[in-house]
PDB file of C-alpha atoms in Angstrom:
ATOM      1  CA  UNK A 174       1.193  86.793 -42.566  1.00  0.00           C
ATOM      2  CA  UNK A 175      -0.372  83.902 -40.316  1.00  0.00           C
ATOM      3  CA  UNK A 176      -1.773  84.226 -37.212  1.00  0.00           C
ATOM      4  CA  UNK A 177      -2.868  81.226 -34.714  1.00  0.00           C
ATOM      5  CA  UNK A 178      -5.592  82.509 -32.218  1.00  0.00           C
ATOM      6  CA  UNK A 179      -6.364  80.244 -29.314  1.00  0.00           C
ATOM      7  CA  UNK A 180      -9.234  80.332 -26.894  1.00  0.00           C
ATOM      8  CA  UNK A 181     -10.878  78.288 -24.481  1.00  0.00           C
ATOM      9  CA  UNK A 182      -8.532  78.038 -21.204  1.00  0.00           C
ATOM     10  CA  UNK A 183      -9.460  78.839 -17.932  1.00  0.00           C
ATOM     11  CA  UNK A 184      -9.301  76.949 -14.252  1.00  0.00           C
ATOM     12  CA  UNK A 185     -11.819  74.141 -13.740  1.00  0.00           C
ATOM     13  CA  UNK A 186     -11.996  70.539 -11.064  1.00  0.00           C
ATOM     14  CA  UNK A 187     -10.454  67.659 -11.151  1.00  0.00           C
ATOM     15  CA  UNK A 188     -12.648  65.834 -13.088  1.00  0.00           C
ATOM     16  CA  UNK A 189     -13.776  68.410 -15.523  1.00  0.00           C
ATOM     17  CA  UNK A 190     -14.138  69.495 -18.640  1.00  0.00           C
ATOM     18  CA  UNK A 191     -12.860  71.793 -20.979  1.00  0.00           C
ATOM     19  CA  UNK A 192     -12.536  72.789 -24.960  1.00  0.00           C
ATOM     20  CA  UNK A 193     -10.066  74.523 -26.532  1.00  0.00           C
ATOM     21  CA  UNK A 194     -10.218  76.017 -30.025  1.00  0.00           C
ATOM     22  CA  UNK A 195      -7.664  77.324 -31.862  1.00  0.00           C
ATOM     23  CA  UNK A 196      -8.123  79.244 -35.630  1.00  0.00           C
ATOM     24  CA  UNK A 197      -5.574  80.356 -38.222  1.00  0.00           C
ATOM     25  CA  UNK A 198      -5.927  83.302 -40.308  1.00  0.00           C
ATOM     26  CA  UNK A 199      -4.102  85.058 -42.603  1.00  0.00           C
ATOM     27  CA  UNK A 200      -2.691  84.193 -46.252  1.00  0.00           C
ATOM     28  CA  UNK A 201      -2.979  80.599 -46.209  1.00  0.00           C
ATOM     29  CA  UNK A 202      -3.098  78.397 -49.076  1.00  0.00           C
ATOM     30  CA  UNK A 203      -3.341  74.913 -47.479  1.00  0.00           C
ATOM     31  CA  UNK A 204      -2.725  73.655 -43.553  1.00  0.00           C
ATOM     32  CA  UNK A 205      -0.701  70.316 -43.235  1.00  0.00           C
ATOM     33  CA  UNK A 206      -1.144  68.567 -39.756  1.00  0.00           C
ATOM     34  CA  UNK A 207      -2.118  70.851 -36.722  1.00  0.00           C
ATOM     35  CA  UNK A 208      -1.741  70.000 -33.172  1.00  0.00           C
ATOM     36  CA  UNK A 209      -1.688  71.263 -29.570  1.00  0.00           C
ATOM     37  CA  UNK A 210       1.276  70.998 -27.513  1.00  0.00           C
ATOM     38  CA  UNK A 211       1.639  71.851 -23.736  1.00  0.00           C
ATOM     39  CA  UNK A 212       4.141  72.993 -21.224  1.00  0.00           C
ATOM     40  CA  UNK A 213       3.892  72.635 -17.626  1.00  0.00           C
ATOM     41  CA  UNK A 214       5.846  74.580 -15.343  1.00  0.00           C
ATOM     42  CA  UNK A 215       9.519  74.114 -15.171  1.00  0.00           C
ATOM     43  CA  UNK A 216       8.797  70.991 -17.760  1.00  0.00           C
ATOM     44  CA  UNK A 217       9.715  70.757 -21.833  1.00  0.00           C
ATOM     45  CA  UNK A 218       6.965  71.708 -24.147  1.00  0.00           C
ATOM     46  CA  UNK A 219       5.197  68.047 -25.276  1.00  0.00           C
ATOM     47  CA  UNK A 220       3.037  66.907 -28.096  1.00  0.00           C
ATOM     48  CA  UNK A 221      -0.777  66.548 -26.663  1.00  0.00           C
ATOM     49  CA  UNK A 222      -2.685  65.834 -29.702  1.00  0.00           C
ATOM     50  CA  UNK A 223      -2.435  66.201 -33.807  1.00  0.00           C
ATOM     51  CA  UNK A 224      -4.377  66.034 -36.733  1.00  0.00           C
ATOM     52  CA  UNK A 225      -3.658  65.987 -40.334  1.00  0.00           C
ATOM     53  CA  UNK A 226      -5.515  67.444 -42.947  1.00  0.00           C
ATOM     54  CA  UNK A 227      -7.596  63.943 -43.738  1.00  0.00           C
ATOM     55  CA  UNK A 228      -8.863  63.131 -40.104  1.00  0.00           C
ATOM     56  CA  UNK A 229      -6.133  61.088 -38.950  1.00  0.00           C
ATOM     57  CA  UNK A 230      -5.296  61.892 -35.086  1.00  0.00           C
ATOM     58  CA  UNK A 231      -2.778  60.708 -32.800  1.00  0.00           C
ATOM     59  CA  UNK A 232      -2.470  61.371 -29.090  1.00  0.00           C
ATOM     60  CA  UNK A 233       0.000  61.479 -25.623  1.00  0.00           C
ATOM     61  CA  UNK A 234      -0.510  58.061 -23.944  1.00  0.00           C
ATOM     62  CA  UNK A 235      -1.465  60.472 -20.956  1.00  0.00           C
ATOM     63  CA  UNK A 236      -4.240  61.815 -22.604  1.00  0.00           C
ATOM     64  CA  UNK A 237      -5.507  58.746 -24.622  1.00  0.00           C
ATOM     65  CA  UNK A 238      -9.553  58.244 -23.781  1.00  0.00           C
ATOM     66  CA  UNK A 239     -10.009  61.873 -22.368  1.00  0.00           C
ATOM     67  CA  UNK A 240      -8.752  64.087 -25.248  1.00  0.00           C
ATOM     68  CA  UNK A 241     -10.518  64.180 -28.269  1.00  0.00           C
ATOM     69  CA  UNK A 242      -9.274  66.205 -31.145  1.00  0.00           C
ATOM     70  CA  UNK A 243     -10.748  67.399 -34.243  1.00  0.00           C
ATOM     71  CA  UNK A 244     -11.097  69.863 -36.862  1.00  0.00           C
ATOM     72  CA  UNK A 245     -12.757  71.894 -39.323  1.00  0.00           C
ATOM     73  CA  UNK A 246     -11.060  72.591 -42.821  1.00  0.00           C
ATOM     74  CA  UNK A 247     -13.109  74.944 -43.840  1.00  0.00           C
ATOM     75  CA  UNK A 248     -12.808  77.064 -40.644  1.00  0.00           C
ATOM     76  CA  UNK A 249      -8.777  76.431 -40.419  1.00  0.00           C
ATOM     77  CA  UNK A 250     -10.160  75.587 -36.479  1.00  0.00           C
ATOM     78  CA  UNK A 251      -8.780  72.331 -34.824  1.00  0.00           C
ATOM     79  CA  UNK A 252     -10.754  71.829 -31.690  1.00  0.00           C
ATOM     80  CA  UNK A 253      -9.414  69.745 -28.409  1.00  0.00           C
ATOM     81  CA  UNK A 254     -12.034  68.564 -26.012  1.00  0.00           C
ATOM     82  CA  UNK A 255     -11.115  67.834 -23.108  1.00  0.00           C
ATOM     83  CA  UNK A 256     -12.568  65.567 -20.404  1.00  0.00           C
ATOM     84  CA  UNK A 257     -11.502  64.065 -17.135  1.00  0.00           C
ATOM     85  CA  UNK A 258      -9.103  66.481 -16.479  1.00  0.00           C
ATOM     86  CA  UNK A 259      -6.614  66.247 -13.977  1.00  0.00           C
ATOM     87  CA  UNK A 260      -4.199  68.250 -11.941  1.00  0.00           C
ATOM     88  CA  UNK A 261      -1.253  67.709 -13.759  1.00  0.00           C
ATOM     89  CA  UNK A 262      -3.045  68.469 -17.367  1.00  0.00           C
ATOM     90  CA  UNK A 263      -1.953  71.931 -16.092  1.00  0.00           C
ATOM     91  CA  UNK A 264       0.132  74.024 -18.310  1.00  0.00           C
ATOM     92  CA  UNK A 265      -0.087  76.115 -20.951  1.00  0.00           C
ATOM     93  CA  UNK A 266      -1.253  74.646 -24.611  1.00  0.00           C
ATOM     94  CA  UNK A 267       0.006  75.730 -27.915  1.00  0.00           C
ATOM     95  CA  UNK A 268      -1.412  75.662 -31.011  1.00  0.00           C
ATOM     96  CA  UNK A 269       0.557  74.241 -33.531  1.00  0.00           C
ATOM     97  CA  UNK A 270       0.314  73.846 -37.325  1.00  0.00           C
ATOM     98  CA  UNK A 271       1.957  73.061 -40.766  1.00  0.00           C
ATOM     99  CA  UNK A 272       1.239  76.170 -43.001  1.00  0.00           C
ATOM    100  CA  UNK A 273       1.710  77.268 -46.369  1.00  0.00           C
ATOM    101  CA  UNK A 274       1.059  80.892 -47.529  1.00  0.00           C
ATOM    102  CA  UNK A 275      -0.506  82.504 -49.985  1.00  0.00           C
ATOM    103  CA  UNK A 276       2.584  83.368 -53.065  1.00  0.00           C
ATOM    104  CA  UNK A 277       5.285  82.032 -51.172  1.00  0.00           C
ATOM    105  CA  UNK A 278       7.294  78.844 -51.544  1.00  0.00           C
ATOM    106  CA  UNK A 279       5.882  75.411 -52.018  1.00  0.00           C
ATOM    107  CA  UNK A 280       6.686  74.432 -48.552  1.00  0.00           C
ATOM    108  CA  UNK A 281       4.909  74.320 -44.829  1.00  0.00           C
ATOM    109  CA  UNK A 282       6.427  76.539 -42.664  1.00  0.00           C
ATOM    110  CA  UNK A 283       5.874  75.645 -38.913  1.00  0.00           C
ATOM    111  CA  UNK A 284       3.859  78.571 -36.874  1.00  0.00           C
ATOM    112  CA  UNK A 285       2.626  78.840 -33.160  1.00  0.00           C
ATOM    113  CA  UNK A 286      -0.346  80.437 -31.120  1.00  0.00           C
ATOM    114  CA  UNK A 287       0.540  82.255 -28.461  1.00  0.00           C
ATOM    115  CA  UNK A 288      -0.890  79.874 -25.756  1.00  0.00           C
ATOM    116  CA  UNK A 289      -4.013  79.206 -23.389  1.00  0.00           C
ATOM    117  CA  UNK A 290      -3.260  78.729 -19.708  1.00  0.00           C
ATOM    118  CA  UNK A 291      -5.101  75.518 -18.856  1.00  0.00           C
ATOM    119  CA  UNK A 292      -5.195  75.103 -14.591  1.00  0.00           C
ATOM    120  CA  UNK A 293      -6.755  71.990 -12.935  1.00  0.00           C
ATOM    121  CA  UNK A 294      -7.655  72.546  -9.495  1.00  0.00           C
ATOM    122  CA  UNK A 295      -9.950  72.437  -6.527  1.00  0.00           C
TER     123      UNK A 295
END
């Protein structure tokens, strides 16, 4: 079994900062790409930021310059900091990440955190 733990959320200013962190645990034998997704109220879930296994990180055009993603292999931990934040970064943000276990299948098997509310306000 996998879990996805994140932490980090909270309510800060416009303007602010914040840093999410987000750590799987469990029976895993590698980790593909992980990400972090958000979903506003009464909006569709969307891709934030994501990181494969070798460094390589892409990002929303809405969050490109103030998001900075990153991670730690040998903590299964991908990190977002974020800066600049602004009122309508609000939602909640989902870990996401490309796992495969421990004696099962050759394949990555897509699992979810169970979210960080993230509110931007003054």
């Amino acid at each position: 079994q996998v879990q996805l733990v994140e932490s980090g959320g909270g309510l800060v200013q416009p303007g602010g900062s914040l840093r999410l962190s987000c750590a799987a645990s469990g029976s895993i034998f590698s980790i593909a790409t992980m990400g972090w997704y958000r979903q506003a109220r009464g909006k569709q879930r969307e891709l934030v930021a994501a990181i494969t296994e070798g460094g390589s990180a892409n990002y929303a055009d809405s969050v490109k310059g103030r998001f900075t993603i990153s991670r730690d292999n040998a903590k299964n931990t991908i990190y977002l900091q974020m800066n600049s934040l602004k009122p309508e970064d609000t939602a909640v943000y989902y870990c996401n990440a490309d796992i495969r276990v421990v004696d099962g299948p050759p394949t990555y098997l897509e699992h979810w955190g169970q979210g960080t509310l993230v509110t931007v306000s003054s």
